[in-house]
Amino acid sequence: MGSIKGMPPEINVALIFSKEDYGSPISERLSEVLRRNLTKNDFANVAIRSGISFSTIRDVVYRTNSLTKSNATAISLLMHAAFENSIAYKFRAEGDLMFLGKILEPYS
């Protein structure tokens, strides 16, 4: 999960964040979605790729640090990883439902 291999070399954060987003924490909804769909490895990979420390990225995601122009690239990379992970989770859940449905079918 959380592979950022297929991502473009540069992310245009201006298309994701506006001036008004900087200087305050990310939204509660974005924080919740990122936390639910990311692993520690995702954080570590993005920290390496972006040059922003793991702890800074974590603090922005957990809303104890504000979004800045310098950490916005890392957060946008996390958003892409969370998107990929959420698709993978969906497919896994659908497969699990089919598997369990076949097992439980005689008891329905």
One Martini backbone bead per residue (centre of mass of N, CA, C, O) as a GRO file, in nm:
protein
  108
    1MET     BB    1   0.101   0.034   0.013
    2GLY     BB    2   0.166   0.360  -0.081
    3SER     BB    3   0.259   0.401  -0.359
    4ILE     BB    4   0.475   0.657  -0.537
    5LYS     BB    5   0.578   0.567  -0.824
    6GLY     BB    6   0.334   0.687  -1.028
    7MET     BB    7   0.418   0.967  -0.980
    8PRO     BB    8   0.485   1.263  -1.041
    9PRO     BB    9   0.770   1.450  -1.008
   10GLU     BB   10   0.563   1.694  -0.987
   11ILE     BB   11   0.369   1.899  -0.774
   12ASN     BB   12   0.093   2.119  -0.795
   13VAL     BB   13  -0.005   2.290  -0.519
   14ALA     BB   14  -0.182   2.520  -0.650
   15LEU     BB   15  -0.415   2.303  -0.724
   16ILE     BB   16  -0.476   2.226  -0.410
   17PHE     BB   17  -0.381   2.498  -0.283
   18SER     BB   18  -0.443   2.791  -0.114
   19LYS     BB   19  -0.370   3.071   0.052
   20GLU     BB   20  -0.584   3.006   0.285
   21ASP     BB   21  -0.442   2.729   0.381
   22TYR     BB   22  -0.223   2.885   0.498
   23GLY     BB   23  -0.150   2.891   0.855
   24SER     BB   24  -0.323   2.627   0.893
   25PRO     BB   25  -0.485   2.370   0.948
   26ILE     BB   26  -0.612   2.116   0.834
   27SER     BB   27  -0.872   1.956   0.786
   28GLU     BB   28  -1.048   1.724   0.951
   29ARG     BB   29  -1.118   1.548   0.706
   30LEU     BB   30  -0.835   1.518   0.587
   31SER     BB   31  -0.707   1.397   0.837
   32GLU     BB   32  -0.888   1.147   0.853
   33VAL     BB   33  -0.826   1.030   0.571
   34LEU     BB   34  -0.522   1.004   0.603
   35ARG     BB   35  -0.512   0.827   0.862
   36ARG     BB   36  -0.685   0.588   0.737
   37ASN     BB   37  -0.481   0.566   0.448
   38LEU     BB   38  -0.210   0.545   0.622
   39THR     BB   39   0.127   0.478   0.678
   40LYS     BB   40   0.438   0.490   0.799
   41ASN     BB   41   0.565   0.441   0.520
   42ASP     BB   42   0.437   0.679   0.380
   43PHE     BB   43   0.567   0.894   0.552
   44ALA     BB   44   0.861   0.812   0.497
   45ASN     BB   45   0.858   0.836   0.186
   46VAL     BB   46   0.777   1.136   0.181
   47ALA     BB   47   1.010   1.247   0.344
   48ILE     BB   48   1.227   1.165   0.146
   49ARG     BB   49   1.111   1.300  -0.114
   50SER     BB   50   1.066   1.603   0.022
   51GLY     BB   51   1.252   1.682   0.288
   52ILE     BB   52   1.051   1.626   0.514
   53SER     BB   53   0.982   1.557   0.816
   54PHE     BB   54   0.808   1.324   0.975
   55SER     BB   55   0.708   1.505   1.213
   56THR     BB   56   0.587   1.731   1.043
   57ILE     BB   57   0.388   1.564   0.885
   58ARG     BB   58   0.237   1.448   1.124
   59ASP     BB   59   0.151   1.724   1.249
   60VAL     BB   60  -0.024   1.809   1.010
   61VAL     BB   61  -0.216   1.566   1.005
   62TYR     BB   62  -0.283   1.614   1.333
   63ARG     BB   63  -0.310   1.940   1.370
   64THR     BB   64  -0.029   2.068   1.523
   65ASN     BB   65   0.023   2.185   1.238
   66SER     BB   66   0.072   2.387   0.980
   67LEU     BB   67   0.030   2.486   0.670
   68THR     BB   68   0.285   2.515   0.426
   69LYS     BB   69   0.477   2.569   0.156
   70SER     BB   70   0.697   2.354   0.250
   71ASN     BB   71   0.470   2.109   0.328
   72ALA     BB   72   0.268   2.076   0.084
   73THR     BB   73   0.404   1.858  -0.083
   74ALA     BB   74   0.384   1.632   0.125
   75ILE     BB   75   0.073   1.637   0.149
   76SER     BB   76   0.014   1.578  -0.150
   77LEU     BB   77   0.156   1.303  -0.150
   78LEU     BB   78  -0.030   1.180   0.065
   79MET     BB   79  -0.290   1.208  -0.096
   80HIS     BB   80  -0.206   1.010  -0.316
   81ALA     BB   81  -0.157   0.766  -0.134
   82ALA     BB   82  -0.445   0.758  -0.012
   83PHE     BB   83  -0.589   0.711  -0.276
   84GLU     BB   84  -0.455   0.444  -0.348
   85ASN     BB   85  -0.532   0.297  -0.083
   86SER     BB   86  -0.842   0.322  -0.106
   87ILE     BB   87  -0.863   0.146  -0.354
   88ALA     BB   88  -0.733  -0.108  -0.233
   89TYR     BB   89  -0.937  -0.141   0.000
   90LYS     BB   90  -1.186  -0.177  -0.173
   91PHE     BB   91  -1.098  -0.435  -0.322
   92ARG     BB   92  -1.052  -0.602  -0.069
   93ALA     BB   93  -1.341  -0.578   0.046
   94GLU     BB   94  -1.485  -0.706  -0.195
   95GLY     BB   95  -1.340  -0.979  -0.174
   96ASP     BB   96  -1.429  -1.041   0.115
   97LEU     BB   97  -1.733  -1.041   0.062
   98MET     BB   98  -1.735  -1.276  -0.138
   99PHE     BB   99  -1.605  -1.487   0.042
  100LEU     BB  100  -1.807  -1.467   0.284
  101GLY     BB  101  -2.067  -1.510   0.120
  102LYS     BB  102  -2.004  -1.805   0.041
  103ILE     BB  103  -1.986  -1.918   0.327
  104LEU     BB  104  -2.279  -1.790   0.429
  105GLU     BB  105  -2.504  -1.877   0.225
  106PRO     BB  106  -2.629  -2.139   0.367
  107TYR     BB  107  -2.726  -1.935   0.626
  108SER     BB  108  -2.951  -1.739   0.472
   0.00000   0.00000   0.00000
